[in-house]
XYZ file of C-alpha atoms in Angstrom:
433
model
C 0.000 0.000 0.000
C 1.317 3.278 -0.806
C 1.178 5.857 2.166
C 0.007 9.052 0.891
C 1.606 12.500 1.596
C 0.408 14.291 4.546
C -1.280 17.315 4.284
C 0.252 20.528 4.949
C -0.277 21.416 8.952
C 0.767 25.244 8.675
C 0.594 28.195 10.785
C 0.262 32.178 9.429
C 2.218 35.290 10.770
C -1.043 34.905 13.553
C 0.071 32.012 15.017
C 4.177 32.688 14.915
C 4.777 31.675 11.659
C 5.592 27.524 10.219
C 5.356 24.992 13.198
C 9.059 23.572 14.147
C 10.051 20.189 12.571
C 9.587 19.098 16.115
C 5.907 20.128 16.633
C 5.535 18.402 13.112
C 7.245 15.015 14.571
C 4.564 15.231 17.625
C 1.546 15.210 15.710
C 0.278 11.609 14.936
C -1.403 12.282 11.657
C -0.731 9.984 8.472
C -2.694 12.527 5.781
C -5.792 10.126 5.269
C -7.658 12.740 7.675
C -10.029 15.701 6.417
C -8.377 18.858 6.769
C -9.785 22.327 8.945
C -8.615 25.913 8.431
C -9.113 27.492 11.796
C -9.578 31.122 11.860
C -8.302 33.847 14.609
C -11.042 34.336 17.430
C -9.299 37.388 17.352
C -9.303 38.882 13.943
C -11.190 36.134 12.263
C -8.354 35.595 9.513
C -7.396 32.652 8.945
C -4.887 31.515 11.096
C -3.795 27.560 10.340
C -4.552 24.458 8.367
C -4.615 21.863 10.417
C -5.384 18.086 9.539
C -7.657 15.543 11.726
C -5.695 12.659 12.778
C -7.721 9.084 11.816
C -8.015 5.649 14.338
C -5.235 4.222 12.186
C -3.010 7.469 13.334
C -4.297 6.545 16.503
C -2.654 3.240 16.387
C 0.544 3.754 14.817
C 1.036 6.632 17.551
C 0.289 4.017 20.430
C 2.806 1.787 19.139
C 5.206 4.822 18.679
C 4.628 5.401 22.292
C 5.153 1.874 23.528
C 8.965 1.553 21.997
C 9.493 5.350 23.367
C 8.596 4.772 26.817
C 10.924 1.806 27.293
C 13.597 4.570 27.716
C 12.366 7.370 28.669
C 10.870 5.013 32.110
C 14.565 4.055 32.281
C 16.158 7.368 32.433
C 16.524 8.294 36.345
C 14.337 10.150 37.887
C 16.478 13.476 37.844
C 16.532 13.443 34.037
C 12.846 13.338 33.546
C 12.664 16.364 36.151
C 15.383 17.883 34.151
C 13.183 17.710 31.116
C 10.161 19.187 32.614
C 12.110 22.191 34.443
C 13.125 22.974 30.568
C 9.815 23.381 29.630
C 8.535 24.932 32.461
C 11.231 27.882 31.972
C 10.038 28.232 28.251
C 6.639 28.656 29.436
C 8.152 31.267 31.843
C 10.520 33.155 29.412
C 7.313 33.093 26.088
C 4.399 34.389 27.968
C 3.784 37.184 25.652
C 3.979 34.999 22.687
C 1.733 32.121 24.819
C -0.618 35.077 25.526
C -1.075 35.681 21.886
C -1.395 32.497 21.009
C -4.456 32.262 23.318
C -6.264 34.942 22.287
C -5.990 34.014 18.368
C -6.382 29.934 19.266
C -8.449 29.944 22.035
C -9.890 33.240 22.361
C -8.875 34.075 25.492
C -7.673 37.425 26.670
C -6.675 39.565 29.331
C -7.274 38.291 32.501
C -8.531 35.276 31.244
C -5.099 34.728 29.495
C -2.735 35.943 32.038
C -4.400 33.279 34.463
C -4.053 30.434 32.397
C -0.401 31.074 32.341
C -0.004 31.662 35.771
C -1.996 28.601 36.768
C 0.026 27.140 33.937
C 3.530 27.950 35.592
C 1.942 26.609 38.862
C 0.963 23.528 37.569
C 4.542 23.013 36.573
C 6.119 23.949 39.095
C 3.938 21.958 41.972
C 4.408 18.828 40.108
C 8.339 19.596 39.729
C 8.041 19.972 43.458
C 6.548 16.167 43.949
C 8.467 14.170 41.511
C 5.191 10.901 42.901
C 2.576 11.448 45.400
C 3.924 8.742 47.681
C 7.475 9.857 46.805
C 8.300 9.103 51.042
C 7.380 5.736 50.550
C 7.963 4.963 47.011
C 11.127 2.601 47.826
C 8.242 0.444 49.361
C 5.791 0.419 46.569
C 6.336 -2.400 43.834
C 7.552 -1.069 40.663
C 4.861 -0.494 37.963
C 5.374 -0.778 34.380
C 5.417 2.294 32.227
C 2.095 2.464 30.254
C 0.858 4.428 27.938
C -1.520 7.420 29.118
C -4.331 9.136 27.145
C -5.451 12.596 28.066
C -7.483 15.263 26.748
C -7.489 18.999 26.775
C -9.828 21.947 26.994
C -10.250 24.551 24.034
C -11.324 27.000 27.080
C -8.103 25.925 29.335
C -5.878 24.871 26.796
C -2.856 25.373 28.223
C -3.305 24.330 31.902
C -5.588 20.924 30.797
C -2.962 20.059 28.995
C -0.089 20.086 31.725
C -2.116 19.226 34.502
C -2.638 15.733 32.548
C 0.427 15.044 30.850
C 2.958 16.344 32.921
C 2.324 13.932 36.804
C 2.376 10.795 33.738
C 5.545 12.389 31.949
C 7.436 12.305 35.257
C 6.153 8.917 36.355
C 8.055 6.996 33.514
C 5.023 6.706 31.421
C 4.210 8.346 27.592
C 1.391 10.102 26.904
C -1.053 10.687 24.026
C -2.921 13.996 24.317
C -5.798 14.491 22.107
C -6.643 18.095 21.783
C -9.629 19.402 18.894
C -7.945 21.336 15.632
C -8.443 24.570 17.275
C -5.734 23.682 20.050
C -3.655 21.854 17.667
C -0.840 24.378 16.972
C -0.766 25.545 20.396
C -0.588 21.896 21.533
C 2.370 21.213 18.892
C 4.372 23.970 19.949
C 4.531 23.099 23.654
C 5.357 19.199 22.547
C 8.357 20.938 20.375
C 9.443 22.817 23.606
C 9.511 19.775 25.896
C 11.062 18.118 22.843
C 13.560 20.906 23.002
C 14.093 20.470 26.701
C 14.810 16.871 26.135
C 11.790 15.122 26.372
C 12.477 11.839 23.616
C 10.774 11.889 20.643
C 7.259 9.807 20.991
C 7.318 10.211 24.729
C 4.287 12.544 24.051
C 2.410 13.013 20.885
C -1.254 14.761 20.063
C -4.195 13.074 18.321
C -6.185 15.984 16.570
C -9.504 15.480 16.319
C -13.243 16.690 17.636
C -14.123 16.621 20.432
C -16.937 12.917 21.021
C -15.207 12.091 17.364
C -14.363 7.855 16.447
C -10.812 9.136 16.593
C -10.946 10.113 20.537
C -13.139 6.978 21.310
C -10.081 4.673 19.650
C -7.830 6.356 21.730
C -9.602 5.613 25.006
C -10.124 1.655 24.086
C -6.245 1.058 23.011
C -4.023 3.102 25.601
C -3.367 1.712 28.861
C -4.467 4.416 31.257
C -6.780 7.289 30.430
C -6.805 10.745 32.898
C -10.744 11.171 33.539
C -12.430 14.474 32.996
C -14.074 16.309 35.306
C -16.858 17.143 33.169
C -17.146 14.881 30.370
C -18.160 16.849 27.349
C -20.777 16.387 25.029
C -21.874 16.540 21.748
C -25.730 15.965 21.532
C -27.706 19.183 21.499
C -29.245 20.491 23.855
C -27.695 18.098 26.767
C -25.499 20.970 28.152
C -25.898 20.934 32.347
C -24.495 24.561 33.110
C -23.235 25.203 36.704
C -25.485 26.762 39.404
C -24.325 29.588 41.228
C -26.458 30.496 44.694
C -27.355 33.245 47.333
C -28.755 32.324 50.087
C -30.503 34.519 52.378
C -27.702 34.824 54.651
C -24.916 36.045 51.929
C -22.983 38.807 51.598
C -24.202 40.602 48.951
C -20.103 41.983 47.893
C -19.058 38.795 47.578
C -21.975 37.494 46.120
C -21.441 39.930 43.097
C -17.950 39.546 42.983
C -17.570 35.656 42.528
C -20.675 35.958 40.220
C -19.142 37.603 37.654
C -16.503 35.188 37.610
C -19.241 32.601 37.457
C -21.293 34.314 34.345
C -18.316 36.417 32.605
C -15.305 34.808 32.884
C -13.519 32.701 29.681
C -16.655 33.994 27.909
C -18.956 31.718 29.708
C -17.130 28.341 28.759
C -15.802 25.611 30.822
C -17.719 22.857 32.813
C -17.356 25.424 35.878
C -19.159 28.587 34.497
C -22.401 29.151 36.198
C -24.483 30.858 33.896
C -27.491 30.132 36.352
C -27.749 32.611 39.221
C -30.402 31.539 41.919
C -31.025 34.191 44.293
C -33.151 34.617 47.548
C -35.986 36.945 47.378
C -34.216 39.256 49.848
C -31.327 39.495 47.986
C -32.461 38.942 44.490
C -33.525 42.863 43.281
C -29.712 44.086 44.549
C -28.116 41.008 42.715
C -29.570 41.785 39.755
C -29.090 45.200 40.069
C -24.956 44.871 40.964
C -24.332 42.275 38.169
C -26.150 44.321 35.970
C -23.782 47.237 36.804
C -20.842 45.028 36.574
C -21.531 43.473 33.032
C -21.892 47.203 31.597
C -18.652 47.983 33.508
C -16.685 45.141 30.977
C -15.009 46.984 28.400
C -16.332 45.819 25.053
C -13.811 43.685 23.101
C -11.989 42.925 25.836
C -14.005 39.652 26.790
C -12.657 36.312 26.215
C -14.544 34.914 22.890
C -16.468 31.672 22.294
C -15.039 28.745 21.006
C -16.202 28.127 17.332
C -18.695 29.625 15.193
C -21.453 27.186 16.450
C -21.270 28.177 19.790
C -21.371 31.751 18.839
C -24.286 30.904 16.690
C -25.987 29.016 19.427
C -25.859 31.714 21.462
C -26.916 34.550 19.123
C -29.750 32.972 18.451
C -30.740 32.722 22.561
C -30.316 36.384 22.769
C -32.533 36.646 20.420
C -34.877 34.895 22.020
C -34.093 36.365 25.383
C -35.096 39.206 23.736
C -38.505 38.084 22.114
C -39.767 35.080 24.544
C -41.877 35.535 27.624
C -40.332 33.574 29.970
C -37.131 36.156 29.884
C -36.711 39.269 30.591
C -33.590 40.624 28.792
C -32.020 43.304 31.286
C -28.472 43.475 29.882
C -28.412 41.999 26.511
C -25.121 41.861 24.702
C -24.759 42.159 20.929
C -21.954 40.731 18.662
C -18.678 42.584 17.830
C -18.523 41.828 14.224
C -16.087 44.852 14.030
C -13.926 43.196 15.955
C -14.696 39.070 15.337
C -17.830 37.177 14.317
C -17.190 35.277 17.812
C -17.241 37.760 20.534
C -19.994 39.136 22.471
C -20.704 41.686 25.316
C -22.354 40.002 28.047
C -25.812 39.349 29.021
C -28.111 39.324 32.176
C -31.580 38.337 32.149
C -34.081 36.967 34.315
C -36.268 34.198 34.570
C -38.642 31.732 36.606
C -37.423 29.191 38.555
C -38.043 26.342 35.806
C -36.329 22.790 35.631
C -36.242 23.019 32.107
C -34.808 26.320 31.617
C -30.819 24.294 32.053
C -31.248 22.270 29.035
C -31.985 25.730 27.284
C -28.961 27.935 28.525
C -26.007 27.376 25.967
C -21.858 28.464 26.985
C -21.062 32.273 26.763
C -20.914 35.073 28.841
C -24.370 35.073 30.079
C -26.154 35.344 33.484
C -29.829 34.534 33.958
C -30.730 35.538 37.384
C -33.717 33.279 39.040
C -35.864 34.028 42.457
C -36.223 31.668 45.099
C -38.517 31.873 48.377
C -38.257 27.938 49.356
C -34.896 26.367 49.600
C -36.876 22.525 48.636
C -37.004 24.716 44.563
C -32.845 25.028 44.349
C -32.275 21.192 45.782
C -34.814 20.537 42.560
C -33.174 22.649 40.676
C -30.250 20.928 41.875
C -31.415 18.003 39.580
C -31.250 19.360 36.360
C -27.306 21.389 36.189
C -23.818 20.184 36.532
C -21.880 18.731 38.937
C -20.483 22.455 40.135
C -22.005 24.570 42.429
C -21.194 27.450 44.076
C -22.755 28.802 47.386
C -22.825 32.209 49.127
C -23.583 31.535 52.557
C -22.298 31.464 56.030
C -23.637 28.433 56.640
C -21.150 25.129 57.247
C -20.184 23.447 54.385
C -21.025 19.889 56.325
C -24.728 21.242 56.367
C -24.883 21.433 52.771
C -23.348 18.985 51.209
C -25.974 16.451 53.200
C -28.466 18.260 51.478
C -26.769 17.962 48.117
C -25.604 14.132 47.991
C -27.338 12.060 45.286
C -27.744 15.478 43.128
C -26.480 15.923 39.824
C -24.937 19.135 41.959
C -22.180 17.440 43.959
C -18.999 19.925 44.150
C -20.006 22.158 46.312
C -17.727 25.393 46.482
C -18.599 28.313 49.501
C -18.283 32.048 48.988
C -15.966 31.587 45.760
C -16.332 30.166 42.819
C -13.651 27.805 40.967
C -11.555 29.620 38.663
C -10.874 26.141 36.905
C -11.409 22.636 37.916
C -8.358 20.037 37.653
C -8.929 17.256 35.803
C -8.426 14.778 38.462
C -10.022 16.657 41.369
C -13.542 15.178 42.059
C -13.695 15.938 45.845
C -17.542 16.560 46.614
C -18.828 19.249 49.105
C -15.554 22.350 49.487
């Protein structure tokens, strides 16, 4: 059989220019793949041609990984910290050129991008700091074979979901096999061509490009060894979205309750299996909520809000503002409008209100959108409760051992008190913070 060319994988002047020869070496695509041209969420020109990787790719880069590992699990300890430290310092030493690759890849900027490379740098460096988690008693432990890991990343945390994963498995001995969507590709292949640079060995860790609930990604789970669980698995049917719940009680403070909203509403334009679109507020606090969030959404400078991930979400949510605007349920209070000046993906934010309806989460697509509910009885948000995600943040003085009680056996089981997660690690599933 004749193996056919692969397809050009390129990057414009938007993205830094052509990939290194080793970002091209990481990538485990054969050219029997469909292609995508991703455009800037910046500028909306394109930006790089990336090709899908196909389950045969997925194959030939698990048996890559399998003759890699043998000496890269070999190489002592030291080395493989070594390695890591190397890419942690280009991290450290590129962050304007990271930054701009977030806001054109991922559309992420300003604060949104300056945190993902600080909780980037962190991620590195707390893992450097605990080369294994039983490291006191790992002379003790029987040796375990290397394996091969599979992980996935985040277009909304690209960075960070990617290092959090890879990097524990990386200094454990084992290789990995990171499957990221064709938006996150080039940023992906340019941090594998740093740790290659750093001397990570080639086929220690190589990407799988393709979408996200795609054959691709479900051959990759079934043939690796290991696979790093998500917090939130994501989804691809329509209209299954569970968006976070964010709550005041009656005994919040109002400051704070504002405060960690916006971050639950606004922040990485709405995206991530954290955001908390859905604001449930007691009647005594519930006019002055909506009243201070409103005042804080028309406080964000226009264009300077993270953008969505891909036309369809931007087109999803488009067409709820519209209907925010012409439906009865909703009353539109805020509503945001898109920038096509500026990008056919960004939008100023939104707050509306709403009854207190079970169905209204199935409705209530990612962006930077708040849709602020009444309650009187507490029994409506445990029902409630039912129908979101597994986040939930809480403004309350009350003791956290009080409510989680009330939330086991809820769809809402990570409970977080007067702040809400910035980001959620991949392997973190502790109920009721």
């Amino acid at each position: 059989m004749n193996r056919q060319t692969p397809p050009p994988f390129t990057a414009t002047g938007l993205l830094g220019g052509p990939l290194p020869a080793a970002a091209q070496q990481a990538m485990a695509v054969s050219g029997t793949g469909p292609v995508s041209d991703v455009r800037s969420l910046m500028t909306g020109r394109p930006a790089a041609t990336i090709p899908h990787s196909t389950p045969a790719d997925v194959l030939t880069a698990i048996t890559t990984a399998a003759e890699a590992r043998q000496t890269w699990s070999r190489s002592p300890a030291a080395c493989r910290r070594t390695a890591l430290t190397g890419l942690h310092t280009w991290i450290t030493r590129n962050r304007t050129y990271l930054s701009d690759l977030l806001a054109h890849g991922s559309g992420l900027y300003g604060a949104d991008a300056t945190a993902e490379l600080r909780d980037a740098r962190r991620t590195m460096r707390d893992n450097r700091a605990r080369l294994h988690p039983l490291a006191p008693f790992v002379r003790r432990q029987p040796q375990q074979p290397p394996e091969t890991v599979a992980t996935h990343a985040e277009d909304c945390r690209p960075l960070v979901s990617l290092l959090e994963a890879a990097v524990p498995a990386l200094l454990n001995g084992n290789a990995v096999i990171s499957h990221v969507s064709p938006r996150t590709a080039v940023f992906a292949a340019r941090l594998c061509a740093a740790a290659t640079a750093s001397g990570l060995p080639r086929g220690v860790w190589q990407l799988v490009v393709a979408p996200t609930g795609s054959l691709t990604a479900a051959v990759l789970d079934e043939h690796v060894d290991a696979v790093v669980p998500r917090c939130c698995p994501a989804t691809t049917i329509a209209g299954t979205h569970r968006p976070g719940m964010f709550i005041v009680r009656h005994d919040a403070n109002l400051r704070t309750a504002v405060t960690q909203a916006r971050h639950a509403c606004f922040d990485r334009a709405g995206r991530g299996c954290t955001a908390a679109p859905l604001v449930v507020a007691h009647d005594k606090h519930h006019d002055a909520l909506l009243r201070g969030l409103t005042a804080t959404a028309a406080q964000l400078p226009a264009g300077a809000m993270s953008s969505l991930p891909g036309s369809r979400d931007s087109e999803n949510f488009t067409r709820f503002v519209r209907r925010i605007s012409a439906d009865g349920p909703f009353r539109p209070v805020l509503t945001g409008t898109p920038r096509p000046d500026i990008s056919p993906y960004l939008h100023e934010a939104v707050v509306a209100t709403a009854a207190l309806d079970p169905d209204l989460p199935g409705a209530v697509p990612p962006g930077p959108l708040a849709v602020v509910m009444r309650y009187t009885h507490w029994s409506d948000v445990l029902a409630l409760a039912r129908h979101t995600g597994r986040h939930a943040t809480v403004i309350t003085h009350a003791r956290s051992t009080y409510l989680a009680g009330q939330f086991a056996c809820l769809a809402a089981n990570d409970i977080h008190l007067n702040r809400h997660p910035r980001h959620c690690r991949t392997t973190d599933r502790r109920p009721g913070r």
